[in-house]
Amino acid sequence: MILDEVNAVGERLHRFPGGLRLRHHKQVACQQPVERPPLPAVLVVPMRQQAGPEATPVVSVGDPVLKGQLIGGDPSGLGARVHAPSSGRVTAVEQRRIGHPTGQTGTCVVIKTDGLDEWPPTEPVPDWREACAVDLQAQIQAAGVVGLGGAVFPTDRKLDGGRAAGIHTVIINGAECEPWIACDEMLMREHPRRVVTGTLVLMRAAGAEHGVIAIEDQMGAVGAALERAAVELGDDRVRVVRIPTIYPEGGERQLIQTLTGLEVPAGGLPQDLGILCQNVATADAARAAVIDGQPLLERNVTVTGNGVARPRVLRALLGTPVGELVTAAGGYTPGAARLVIGGPMMGYALHDDSEPVVKATNCVLVLDQAEIRPTQPEMPCIRCGECARVCPARLMPQDLQFFIRSGQLDSATDIGLEACIECGCCDAVCPSHIPLAEWFRHGKAESRHQARERAFADRARERHQAREARLEQAKAEKAARMARRKLKLVSDDERKRQVARAIERAKAAREKQAGAPPSTPRDGEPDE
């Protein structure tokens, strides 16, 4: 029954619980075609731009680099490789801010560009339609492709796990639910053929038979452009589905529920339903890796908000300082008041505009004072239940907040803290102005910190117990050796006495044969 429903992905649409209808401002950034900003003089490339461990720098200060050259390796296989976004020379390998909500620092490779933007020879897959899935996955891994919808999970690992689980449908997520972000819409509008081709590449790499590109029903001509591209490519396995614009319709779990009517099991993955979900830009990056042999070096970034003079979508190199993107979009307006990475619902305020664009950067939002919701004093929860009504994950935000606030993190985890997608719907409707999403982010971070501490303590205890066991074993072995040595000494003394008695007997025998009176045995010796 479940499999039949999943096989009909997108044929009938369903509702997910909760959600909000938001006023969209995407058209503000869609008035101009996508452009490339000027090549930055300096690129700051963080080694951590994805889920998983930080990449290991494989270049040193003074090294020349070409565009697309590997500068960060992934020896663990759990992260993603990092490549030089342009040609130039490495001027530093040092700790800098890495464009993270916490403002944390990480290892960055700083490249002074030479203006040539010179590529080395690329190595695309010769015939991707005939290549095996493992080879396509290896090419995508070598290109450092990660999910560009925000989660930045390494795409090759997702493909590997999905293929093992038996994927039948690849869903390409083109539903940008944040009200200001339009980078994926512009990609689909200007390059529909690339998006459809990327979908086919991912389908082959995942071993899937069906492909669905899901877009918002407000995206106008985008759907027709994608459908026309699918016809031109002569592959009817890819369908375009328009879904209702109800925030957060672009969440992975909410999108799957909209298209199938099924919920991804708690603690499970879409692959448990035979589905692989990838972002539109990820599909394009996979296409570039396989067909063009190009690693992930750039992405569309929406630069928008009333604090920007000419809002638009820019094709930015990774490592470009955010301030240079704003300059390329006409600079700040006099009323610019807040700089946000991401959208107003799930984004985070940036410390300053010198931080670099990373693989997860989909939007630079500059708000003016009129767009910033005035800060209201936080009031006690009145248990109105509005937060639960709009929660797309069926959680009880007021209870979660109570448990986190009182330090009962285990209880918060028991009622689904990790299932929260931090969409901010509860924040938007709370009449008491409680920053619920912030509490949930704090609770998750603290819960993970405590889990790491417990794991560290467990490992320390295991090491102590193992050491004690080794000491006991060494003590027992030492005692055994001493016992064997003592026994050996006793045996040696006895053997010496036996030899001495044999010598005496032989001597007595010789004297008897010679006629001499036998010698008198010594005291304590047998008289033979």
Short mmCIF file of C-alpha atoms in Angstrom, two decimals:
data_model
loop_
_atom_site.label_atom_id
_atom_site.label_comp_id
_atom_site.label_asym_id
_atom_site.label_seq_id
_atom_site.Cartn_x
_atom_site.Cartn_y
_atom_site.Cartn_z
CA MET A 1 0.00 0.00 0.00
CA ILE A 2 2.75 2.45 0.97
CA LEU A 3 4.88 1.55 -2.02
CA ASP A 4 1.95 2.09 -4.40
CA GLU A 5 1.35 5.54 -2.98
CA VAL A 6 5.00 6.49 -3.14
CA ASN A 7 5.29 5.35 -6.73
CA ALA A 8 2.63 7.94 -7.54
CA VAL A 9 4.79 10.80 -6.28
CA GLY A 10 3.18 14.11 -7.19
CA GLU A 11 0.13 12.69 -8.98
CA ARG A 12 -2.03 13.87 -6.09
CA LEU A 13 -1.13 16.63 -3.66
CA HIS A 14 -1.63 16.49 0.09
CA ARG A 15 -1.41 18.90 3.02
CA PHE A 16 1.16 18.85 5.75
CA PRO A 17 0.11 20.03 9.22
CA GLY A 18 0.52 23.64 10.28
CA GLY A 19 2.36 26.16 8.16
CA LEU A 20 1.77 29.81 7.33
CA ARG A 21 0.87 31.84 4.28
CA LEU A 22 3.53 34.54 4.07
CA ARG A 23 3.77 37.62 1.95
CA HIS A 24 6.45 36.99 -0.67
CA HIS A 25 9.00 39.47 -1.99
CA LYS A 26 10.78 37.22 -4.48
CA GLN A 27 9.90 39.42 -7.45
CA VAL A 28 12.16 42.15 -6.06
CA ALA A 29 15.26 40.14 -6.99
CA CYS A 30 13.88 38.68 -10.23
CA GLN A 31 13.74 41.88 -12.25
CA GLN A 32 17.27 41.57 -13.64
CA PRO A 33 19.10 38.60 -15.17
CA VAL A 34 21.68 36.81 -13.08
CA GLU A 35 25.11 38.43 -13.32
CA ARG A 36 28.58 37.65 -12.11
CA PRO A 37 30.12 40.22 -9.76
CA PRO A 38 33.69 41.36 -10.51
CA LEU A 39 36.39 38.85 -9.63
CA PRO A 40 37.43 39.55 -6.02
CA ALA A 41 41.06 40.44 -5.36
CA VAL A 42 41.08 38.04 -2.41
CA LEU A 43 39.03 34.89 -1.84
CA VAL A 44 38.67 33.43 1.65
CA VAL A 45 37.77 29.75 1.31
CA PRO A 46 36.74 27.95 4.53
CA MET A 47 37.65 24.30 4.84
CA ARG A 48 34.35 23.65 6.61
CA GLN A 49 31.47 24.37 4.28
CA GLN A 50 29.46 21.19 4.69
CA ALA A 51 28.08 18.76 7.21
CA GLY A 52 30.84 16.50 8.50
CA PRO A 53 34.46 17.11 9.42
CA GLU A 54 36.54 20.02 8.23
CA ALA A 55 38.56 19.46 5.05
CA THR A 56 42.33 19.26 5.42
CA PRO A 57 44.32 21.94 3.55
CA VAL A 58 46.60 20.42 0.90
CA VAL A 59 48.26 23.71 -0.12
CA SER A 60 50.70 25.96 1.71
CA VAL A 61 51.41 29.67 1.79
CA GLY A 62 53.07 30.72 -1.45
CA ASP A 63 51.66 27.90 -3.58
CA PRO A 64 50.20 28.89 -6.96
CA VAL A 65 46.73 27.45 -7.62
CA LEU A 66 44.58 27.07 -10.70
CA LYS A 67 40.81 27.41 -10.82
CA GLY A 68 39.21 24.18 -9.72
CA GLN A 69 42.41 22.79 -8.15
CA LEU A 70 41.94 20.77 -4.98
CA ILE A 71 42.93 22.83 -1.92
CA GLY A 72 41.11 20.89 0.81
CA GLY A 73 41.13 17.09 1.01
CA ASP A 74 38.68 14.84 2.79
CA PRO A 75 40.73 11.97 4.24
CA SER A 76 37.82 10.75 6.40
CA GLY A 77 35.39 10.40 3.48
CA LEU A 78 32.67 11.90 5.70
CA GLY A 79 32.97 15.50 4.57
CA ALA A 80 33.54 17.13 1.19
CA ARG A 81 36.50 18.32 -0.83
CA VAL A 82 37.19 22.01 -1.36
CA HIS A 83 38.62 23.55 -4.55
CA ALA A 84 40.14 26.88 -5.52
CA PRO A 85 37.37 29.16 -6.88
CA SER A 86 39.85 31.01 -9.10
CA SER A 87 43.52 30.99 -10.05
CA GLY A 88 46.11 32.88 -8.03
CA ARG A 89 48.47 32.32 -5.11
CA VAL A 90 47.86 31.18 -1.55
CA THR A 91 48.70 34.01 0.83
CA ALA A 92 47.52 32.48 4.11
CA VAL A 93 46.18 29.33 5.74
CA GLU A 94 44.72 30.56 8.99
CA GLN A 95 41.75 30.74 11.32
CA ARG A 96 38.97 33.10 10.25
CA ARG A 97 35.23 33.41 10.62
CA ILE A 98 33.56 30.92 8.33
CA GLY A 99 30.04 32.23 7.82
CA HIS A 100 28.35 30.22 10.57
CA PRO A 101 25.37 31.25 12.76
CA THR A 102 27.52 30.99 15.88
CA GLY A 103 30.23 33.23 14.44
CA GLN A 104 32.76 30.47 14.97
CA THR A 105 36.11 30.41 13.23
CA GLY A 106 37.72 27.69 11.16
CA THR A 107 40.65 27.01 8.91
CA CYS A 108 40.54 29.10 5.74
CA VAL A 109 42.74 29.15 2.65
CA VAL A 110 43.22 32.75 1.48
CA ILE A 111 43.89 33.14 -2.26
CA LYS A 112 45.09 36.33 -3.92
CA THR A 113 43.59 36.07 -7.38
CA ASP A 114 45.66 36.78 -10.52
CA GLY A 115 42.77 37.89 -12.70
CA LEU A 116 43.34 35.09 -15.22
CA ASP A 117 40.71 32.69 -13.84
CA GLU A 118 42.77 29.91 -15.42
CA TRP A 119 41.47 26.33 -15.45
CA PRO A 120 43.58 23.17 -15.62
CA PRO A 121 42.33 20.46 -18.03
CA THR A 122 39.00 19.09 -16.80
CA GLU A 123 38.03 15.41 -16.75
CA PRO A 124 34.30 14.89 -17.36
CA VAL A 125 32.69 11.46 -17.45
CA PRO A 126 32.92 10.40 -21.14
CA ASP A 127 29.34 9.11 -21.52
CA TRP A 128 27.30 9.68 -18.39
CA ARG A 129 24.20 7.96 -19.80
CA GLU A 130 26.16 4.70 -20.01
CA ALA A 131 28.37 5.18 -16.93
CA CYS A 132 27.65 3.09 -13.86
CA ALA A 133 26.13 4.68 -10.76
CA VAL A 134 29.29 4.17 -8.70
CA ASP A 135 31.42 6.08 -11.22
CA LEU A 136 28.96 8.97 -11.27
CA GLN A 137 28.93 9.06 -7.48
CA ALA A 138 32.75 9.10 -7.40
CA GLN A 139 32.81 12.03 -9.87
CA ILE A 140 30.30 13.95 -7.74
CA GLN A 141 32.36 13.25 -4.63
CA ALA A 142 35.57 14.41 -6.32
CA ALA A 143 33.82 17.66 -7.26
CA GLY A 144 32.91 18.41 -3.63
CA VAL A 145 29.18 18.64 -4.36
CA VAL A 146 26.95 19.10 -1.30
CA GLY A 147 23.28 19.92 -0.82
CA LEU A 148 22.85 23.61 -1.70
CA GLY A 149 19.43 24.00 -0.13
CA GLY A 150 20.94 24.78 3.24
CA ALA A 151 21.72 21.41 4.83
CA VAL A 152 25.02 21.08 2.87
CA PHE A 153 25.09 17.31 3.37
CA PRO A 154 27.61 15.64 1.02
CA THR A 155 25.66 14.52 -2.05
CA ASP A 156 27.75 11.41 -2.71
CA ARG A 157 26.94 10.03 0.74
CA LYS A 158 23.25 10.66 0.18
CA LEU A 159 23.46 8.82 -3.14
CA ASP A 160 25.35 5.94 -1.59
CA GLY A 161 22.85 5.45 1.21
CA GLY A 162 19.91 5.94 -1.13
CA ARG A 163 21.08 3.41 -3.69
CA ALA A 164 21.58 0.83 -0.96
CA ALA A 165 18.01 1.46 0.22
CA GLY A 166 16.50 1.10 -3.26
CA ILE A 167 15.53 4.58 -4.51
CA HIS A 168 12.73 4.71 -7.08
CA THR A 169 12.14 8.49 -7.25
CA VAL A 170 14.40 11.53 -7.12
CA ILE A 171 12.62 14.70 -6.01
CA ILE A 172 14.28 17.96 -7.02
CA ASN A 173 13.27 20.64 -4.54
CA GLY A 174 12.58 23.90 -6.34
CA ALA A 175 10.23 25.24 -3.68
CA GLU A 176 12.06 28.13 -2.06
CA CYS A 177 9.75 28.75 0.81
CA GLU A 178 11.56 31.75 2.37
CA PRO A 179 9.75 34.90 1.22
CA TRP A 180 12.78 36.84 -0.08
CA ILE A 181 14.92 34.10 -1.67
CA ALA A 182 14.79 33.67 -5.46
CA CYS A 183 18.18 32.15 -6.43
CA ASP A 184 16.72 28.74 -7.34
CA GLU A 185 13.83 30.33 -9.22
CA MET A 186 16.27 32.32 -11.34
CA LEU A 187 18.35 29.20 -11.99
CA MET A 188 15.27 27.31 -13.20
CA ARG A 189 14.05 30.30 -15.21
CA GLU A 190 17.36 30.90 -17.02
CA HIS A 191 18.71 27.35 -17.24
CA PRO A 192 15.82 24.86 -17.23
CA ARG A 193 17.72 22.46 -19.45
CA ARG A 194 20.62 22.30 -16.97
CA VAL A 195 18.20 21.55 -14.13
CA VAL A 196 16.45 18.75 -16.02
CA THR A 197 19.78 17.27 -17.11
CA GLY A 198 21.02 17.40 -13.52
CA THR A 199 17.86 15.59 -12.45
CA LEU A 200 18.61 12.80 -14.96
CA VAL A 201 22.22 12.59 -13.74
CA LEU A 202 21.08 12.20 -10.13
CA MET A 203 18.45 9.64 -11.15
CA ARG A 204 21.11 7.51 -12.83
CA ALA A 205 23.54 7.94 -9.91
CA ALA A 206 20.81 6.90 -7.45
CA GLY A 207 19.44 4.09 -9.60
CA ALA A 208 16.00 5.77 -9.70
CA GLU A 209 13.43 5.38 -12.45
CA HIS A 210 11.38 8.51 -11.79
CA GLY A 211 12.18 12.20 -11.37
CA VAL A 212 9.95 14.96 -10.00
CA ILE A 213 10.85 18.66 -10.01
CA ALA A 214 8.67 20.39 -7.42
CA ILE A 215 8.15 24.14 -7.76
CA GLU A 216 5.84 26.65 -6.11
CA ASP A 217 2.56 27.40 -7.85
CA GLN A 218 3.54 31.10 -7.83
CA MET A 219 6.58 30.63 -10.06
CA GLY A 220 4.74 31.50 -13.26
CA ALA A 221 6.56 30.52 -16.45
CA VAL A 222 9.23 28.47 -14.66
CA GLY A 223 7.12 25.31 -14.82
CA ALA A 224 6.52 25.65 -18.56
CA ALA A 225 10.25 26.23 -19.17
CA LEU A 226 11.16 23.07 -17.26
CA GLU A 227 8.51 21.01 -19.06
CA ARG A 228 9.73 22.29 -22.42
CA ALA A 229 13.31 21.37 -21.49
CA ALA A 230 12.24 17.85 -20.53
CA VAL A 231 10.55 17.43 -23.93
CA GLU A 232 13.62 18.77 -25.75
CA LEU A 233 15.82 16.28 -23.90
CA GLY A 234 13.49 13.48 -24.97
CA ASP A 235 13.08 11.93 -21.55
CA ASP A 236 9.54 11.58 -20.20
CA ARG A 237 10.65 10.20 -16.85
CA VAL A 238 10.96 13.74 -15.41
CA ARG A 239 7.74 15.52 -14.40
CA VAL A 240 7.19 19.02 -13.06
CA VAL A 241 4.76 19.38 -10.16
CA ARG A 242 3.45 22.69 -8.83
CA ILE A 243 2.77 22.68 -5.11
CA PRO A 244 0.82 25.18 -2.97
CA THR A 245 2.86 28.02 -1.52
CA ILE A 246 2.40 27.44 2.19
CA TYR A 247 5.51 28.01 4.30
CA PRO A 248 7.58 25.84 4.91
CA GLU A 249 6.59 23.87 1.81
CA GLY A 250 10.28 23.63 0.81
CA GLY A 251 11.23 21.66 3.91
CA GLU A 252 12.32 18.18 2.85
CA ARG A 253 9.82 16.34 5.01
CA GLN A 254 6.98 18.76 4.24
CA LEU A 255 7.66 18.51 0.51
CA ILE A 256 7.61 14.72 0.56
CA GLN A 257 4.39 14.75 2.53
CA THR A 258 2.85 17.17 0.04
CA LEU A 259 3.82 14.96 -2.89
CA THR A 260 3.06 11.55 -1.38
CA GLY A 261 0.79 12.02 1.61
CA LEU A 262 3.30 10.03 3.64
CA GLU A 263 5.40 11.21 6.55
CA VAL A 264 9.07 10.36 6.77
CA PRO A 265 9.30 8.24 9.95
CA ALA A 266 10.62 9.99 13.06
CA GLY A 267 14.35 9.38 13.17
CA GLY A 268 14.18 8.02 9.62
CA LEU A 269 15.22 9.32 6.21
CA PRO A 270 13.39 9.88 2.89
CA GLN A 271 15.18 6.84 1.53
CA ASP A 272 13.04 4.77 3.91
CA LEU A 273 10.22 5.63 1.47
CA GLY A 274 12.40 4.99 -1.59
CA ILE A 275 12.86 8.72 -2.20
CA LEU A 276 15.96 10.88 -2.64
CA CYS A 277 15.42 14.62 -2.24
CA GLN A 278 17.92 17.15 -3.64
CA ASN A 279 17.92 20.88 -4.20
CA VAL A 280 17.66 22.43 -7.69
CA ALA A 281 21.14 23.96 -7.44
CA THR A 282 22.53 20.62 -6.26
CA ALA A 283 21.20 18.99 -9.41
CA ASP A 284 22.93 21.65 -11.50
CA ALA A 285 26.18 21.18 -9.56
CA ALA A 286 26.02 17.40 -10.09
CA ARG A 287 25.47 18.00 -13.81
CA ALA A 288 28.50 20.31 -13.98
CA ALA A 289 30.65 17.75 -12.13
CA VAL A 290 29.71 14.84 -14.37
CA ILE A 291 29.24 16.44 -17.79
CA ASP A 292 31.67 19.38 -17.58
CA GLY A 293 34.16 17.90 -15.11
CA GLN A 294 33.90 21.05 -12.98
CA PRO A 295 33.97 21.06 -9.16
CA LEU A 296 31.60 23.15 -7.08
CA LEU A 297 33.12 26.65 -7.15
CA GLU A 298 30.16 29.04 -7.33
CA ARG A 299 26.46 29.36 -6.69
CA ASN A 300 23.50 31.72 -7.16
CA VAL A 301 23.06 34.11 -4.23
CA THR A 302 20.03 36.36 -3.78
CA VAL A 303 21.10 39.84 -2.67
CA THR A 304 17.92 41.61 -1.69
CA GLY A 305 15.96 43.65 0.82
CA ASN A 306 15.18 47.33 1.08
CA GLY A 307 18.67 47.91 2.43
CA VAL A 308 20.19 47.13 -1.00
CA ALA A 309 20.11 49.65 -3.85
CA ARG A 310 19.55 47.18 -6.73
CA PRO A 311 18.35 43.80 -5.44
CA ARG A 312 19.17 40.88 -7.74
CA VAL A 313 20.57 37.37 -7.98
CA LEU A 314 24.33 37.09 -8.48
CA ARG A 315 26.47 34.14 -9.55
CA ALA A 316 29.12 34.35 -6.82
CA LEU A 317 32.38 32.49 -6.39
CA LEU A 318 32.74 30.72 -3.05
CA GLY A 319 34.99 32.75 -0.81
CA THR A 320 33.72 36.12 -2.08
CA PRO A 321 33.26 38.57 0.80
CA VAL A 322 29.57 39.33 1.36
CA GLY A 323 30.29 43.06 1.22
CA GLU A 324 31.47 42.75 -2.39
CA LEU A 325 28.16 41.13 -3.36
CA VAL A 326 26.27 44.02 -1.80
CA THR A 327 28.51 46.44 -3.72
CA ALA A 328 27.75 44.56 -6.96
CA ALA A 329 24.06 44.99 -6.14
CA GLY A 330 24.40 48.76 -5.89
CA GLY A 331 25.58 49.00 -2.29
CA TYR A 332 23.72 49.72 0.93
CA THR A 333 20.90 52.19 1.06
CA PRO A 334 20.97 54.89 3.75
CA GLY A 335 18.31 53.00 5.71
CA ALA A 336 20.15 49.66 5.82
CA ALA A 337 19.86 48.38 9.38
CA ARG A 338 20.44 44.62 9.54
CA LEU A 339 22.46 42.09 7.51
CA VAL A 340 21.03 38.57 7.42
CA ILE A 341 22.30 35.39 5.76
CA GLY A 342 19.32 33.36 4.56
CA GLY A 343 15.70 34.40 4.82
CA PRO A 344 13.88 36.27 7.58
CA MET A 345 12.33 33.05 8.95
CA MET A 346 15.37 30.78 9.25
CA GLY A 347 18.32 33.07 8.58
CA TYR A 348 20.83 34.51 11.03
CA ALA A 349 22.33 37.96 11.51
CA LEU A 350 25.87 38.40 10.25
CA HIS A 351 28.58 40.00 12.37
CA ASP A 352 30.03 41.95 9.44
CA ASP A 353 30.12 41.80 5.67
CA SER A 354 33.72 40.56 5.43
CA GLU A 355 32.62 36.97 5.96
CA PRO A 356 32.79 34.85 2.83
CA VAL A 357 30.15 33.21 0.66
CA VAL A 358 30.12 29.46 1.37
CA LYS A 359 28.29 26.54 -0.21
CA ALA A 360 25.29 27.12 2.09
CA THR A 361 24.89 30.84 1.32
CA ASN A 362 21.71 31.24 -0.70
CA CYS A 363 20.72 34.78 0.30
CA VAL A 364 22.16 38.03 1.61
CA LEU A 365 19.22 39.96 3.02
CA VAL A 366 19.69 43.59 4.02
CA LEU A 367 16.72 44.92 5.94
CA ASP A 368 15.95 48.53 6.66
CA GLN A 369 14.42 49.74 9.89
CA ALA A 370 10.86 49.50 8.55
CA GLU A 371 11.28 45.77 7.79
CA ILE A 372 12.59 44.86 11.20
CA ARG A 373 9.91 43.75 13.57
CA PRO A 374 10.14 45.96 16.65
CA THR A 375 11.49 44.13 19.64
CA GLN A 376 8.69 43.32 22.06
CA PRO A 377 9.19 42.41 25.69
CA GLU A 378 8.89 38.69 26.26
CA MET A 379 5.77 37.77 28.25
CA PRO A 380 4.84 34.53 30.04
CA CYS A 381 3.31 31.77 27.94
CA ILE A 382 -0.51 31.90 28.10
CA ARG A 383 -0.92 28.36 26.69
CA CYS A 384 -3.00 29.59 23.77
CA GLY A 385 -1.78 26.73 21.56
CA GLU A 386 -1.19 28.89 18.48
CA CYS A 387 2.39 27.62 18.20
CA ALA A 388 1.19 24.01 18.12
CA ARG A 389 -1.43 24.84 15.50
CA VAL A 390 1.15 26.15 12.99
CA CYS A 391 3.94 23.66 13.75
CA PRO A 392 4.58 21.56 10.59
CA ALA A 393 6.29 18.86 12.65
CA ARG A 394 3.28 18.25 14.93
CA LEU A 395 5.24 19.33 18.01
CA MET A 396 4.11 21.11 21.16
CA PRO A 397 6.43 24.14 21.15
CA GLN A 398 5.17 25.49 24.48
CA ASP A 399 6.09 22.21 26.21
CA LEU A 400 9.46 22.05 24.46
CA GLN A 401 10.24 25.56 25.59
CA PHE A 402 9.25 24.74 29.18
CA PHE A 403 11.48 21.67 29.32
CA ILE A 404 14.45 23.44 27.75
CA ARG A 405 14.08 26.46 29.98
CA SER A 406 13.97 24.28 33.09
CA GLY A 407 16.98 22.25 31.99
CA GLN A 408 15.02 19.06 31.33
CA LEU A 409 16.65 18.36 28.00
CA ASP A 410 15.95 14.64 28.12
CA SER A 411 12.25 15.36 28.45
CA ALA A 412 12.45 17.83 25.55
CA THR A 413 14.17 15.18 23.46
CA ASP A 414 11.52 12.64 24.39
CA ILE A 415 8.76 14.85 22.97
CA GLY A 416 10.56 15.48 19.69
CA LEU A 417 13.07 18.34 20.02
CA GLU A 418 15.25 16.93 17.24
CA ALA A 419 12.25 16.83 14.88
CA CYS A 420 11.99 20.64 14.99
CA ILE A 421 13.07 22.13 11.64
CA GLU A 422 13.48 25.62 13.14
CA CYS A 423 11.12 27.13 10.55
CA GLY A 424 10.08 29.93 12.91
CA CYS A 425 6.31 29.50 12.42
CA CYS A 426 5.81 29.32 16.19
CA ASP A 427 7.79 32.52 16.68
CA ALA A 428 5.69 34.36 14.14
CA VAL A 429 2.37 33.64 15.86
CA CYS A 430 3.36 33.71 19.55
CA PRO A 431 1.33 36.50 21.22
CA SER A 432 3.77 36.50 24.15
CA HIS A 433 6.73 37.24 21.86
CA ILE A 434 8.71 34.26 23.15
CA PRO A 435 11.69 33.54 20.87
CA LEU A 436 10.75 29.87 20.62
CA ALA A 437 13.00 28.98 17.67
CA GLU A 438 15.99 30.43 19.51
CA TRP A 439 15.15 28.30 22.52
CA PHE A 440 14.94 25.22 20.29
CA ARG A 441 18.27 25.97 18.64
CA HIS A 442 19.78 26.46 22.09
CA GLY A 443 18.17 23.23 23.34
CA LYS A 444 19.47 21.22 20.40
CA ALA A 445 22.97 22.64 20.75
CA GLU A 446 23.00 22.00 24.51
CA SER A 447 21.58 18.50 24.05
CA ARG A 448 24.27 17.66 21.51
CA HIS A 449 26.92 19.19 23.76
CA GLN A 450 25.76 17.05 26.65
CA ALA A 451 25.67 13.99 24.40
CA ARG A 452 29.26 14.68 23.36
CA GLU A 453 30.24 15.14 27.01
CA ARG A 454 28.55 11.85 27.94
CA ALA A 455 30.27 10.11 25.04
CA PHE A 456 33.59 11.61 26.14
CA ALA A 457 32.99 10.48 29.72
CA ASP A 458 31.99 7.03 28.51
CA ARG A 459 35.15 6.74 26.45
CA ALA A 460 37.25 7.96 29.40
CA ARG A 461 35.58 5.40 31.67
CA GLU A 462 36.15 2.65 29.12
CA ARG A 463 39.80 3.67 28.82
CA HIS A 464 40.16 3.62 32.64
CA GLN A 465 38.51 0.21 32.88
CA ALA A 466 40.69 -1.11 30.08
CA ARG A 467 43.80 0.23 31.87
CA GLU A 468 42.76 -1.38 35.13
CA ALA A 469 42.18 -4.66 33.32
CA ARG A 470 45.61 -4.42 31.69
CA LEU A 471 47.27 -3.73 35.06
CA GLU A 472 45.48 -6.69 36.66
CA GLN A 473 46.48 -8.92 33.79
CA ALA A 474 50.11 -7.75 34.01
CA LYS A 475 50.08 -8.35 37.77
CA ALA A 476 48.72 -11.87 37.29
CA GLU A 477 51.25 -12.63 34.58
CA LYS A 478 54.07 -11.36 36.78
CA ALA A 479 52.92 -13.56 39.65
CA ALA A 480 52.73 -16.54 37.33
CA ARG A 481 56.26 -15.88 36.06
CA MET A 482 57.61 -15.66 39.64
CA ALA A 483 55.89 -18.90 40.54
CA ARG A 484 57.38 -20.66 37.55
CA ARG A 485 60.82 -19.29 38.37
CA LYS A 486 60.58 -20.42 41.99
CA LEU A 487 59.49 -23.86 40.91
CA LYS A 488 62.36 -23.99 38.47
CA LEU A 489 64.87 -23.08 41.21
CA VAL A 490 63.59 -25.91 43.40
CA SER A 491 63.85 -28.28 40.51
CA ASP A 492 67.44 -27.18 39.81
CA ASP A 493 68.52 -27.86 43.42
CA GLU A 494 66.97 -31.32 43.33
CA ARG A 495 68.66 -32.09 40.03
CA LYS A 496 72.02 -31.05 41.47
CA ARG A 497 71.55 -33.34 44.43
CA GLN A 498 70.66 -36.24 42.14
CA VAL A 499 73.76 -35.61 40.05
CA ALA A 500 75.93 -35.52 43.18
CA ARG A 501 74.54 -38.86 44.36
CA ALA A 502 75.16 -40.42 40.96
CA ILE A 503 78.75 -39.22 41.06
CA GLU A 504 79.21 -40.72 44.52
CA ARG A 505 77.79 -44.06 43.40
CA ALA A 506 80.07 -44.14 40.39
CA LYS A 507 83.05 -43.33 42.56
CA ALA A 508 82.14 -46.08 45.04
CA ALA A 509 81.81 -48.58 42.21
CA ARG A 510 85.25 -47.73 40.83
CA GLU A 511 86.84 -48.06 44.30
CA LYS A 512 85.19 -51.45 44.83
CA GLN A 513 86.50 -52.70 41.54
CA ALA A 514 90.01 -51.46 42.48
CA GLY A 515 89.93 -53.42 45.85
CA ALA A 516 89.84 -50.38 47.93
CA PRO A 517 87.49 -50.28 50.83
CA PRO A 518 84.30 -48.55 49.85
CA SER A 519 83.89 -45.03 51.02
CA THR A 520 81.54 -44.40 53.86
CA PRO A 521 78.33 -42.70 52.73
CA ARG A 522 77.88 -39.17 53.95
CA ASP A 523 75.22 -38.37 56.44
CA GLY A 524 71.79 -38.17 54.89
CA GLU A 525 72.79 -40.13 51.81
CA PRO A 526 71.36 -43.55 51.03
CA ASP A 527 73.66 -46.48 51.75
CA GLU A 528 73.45 -48.45 48.50
#
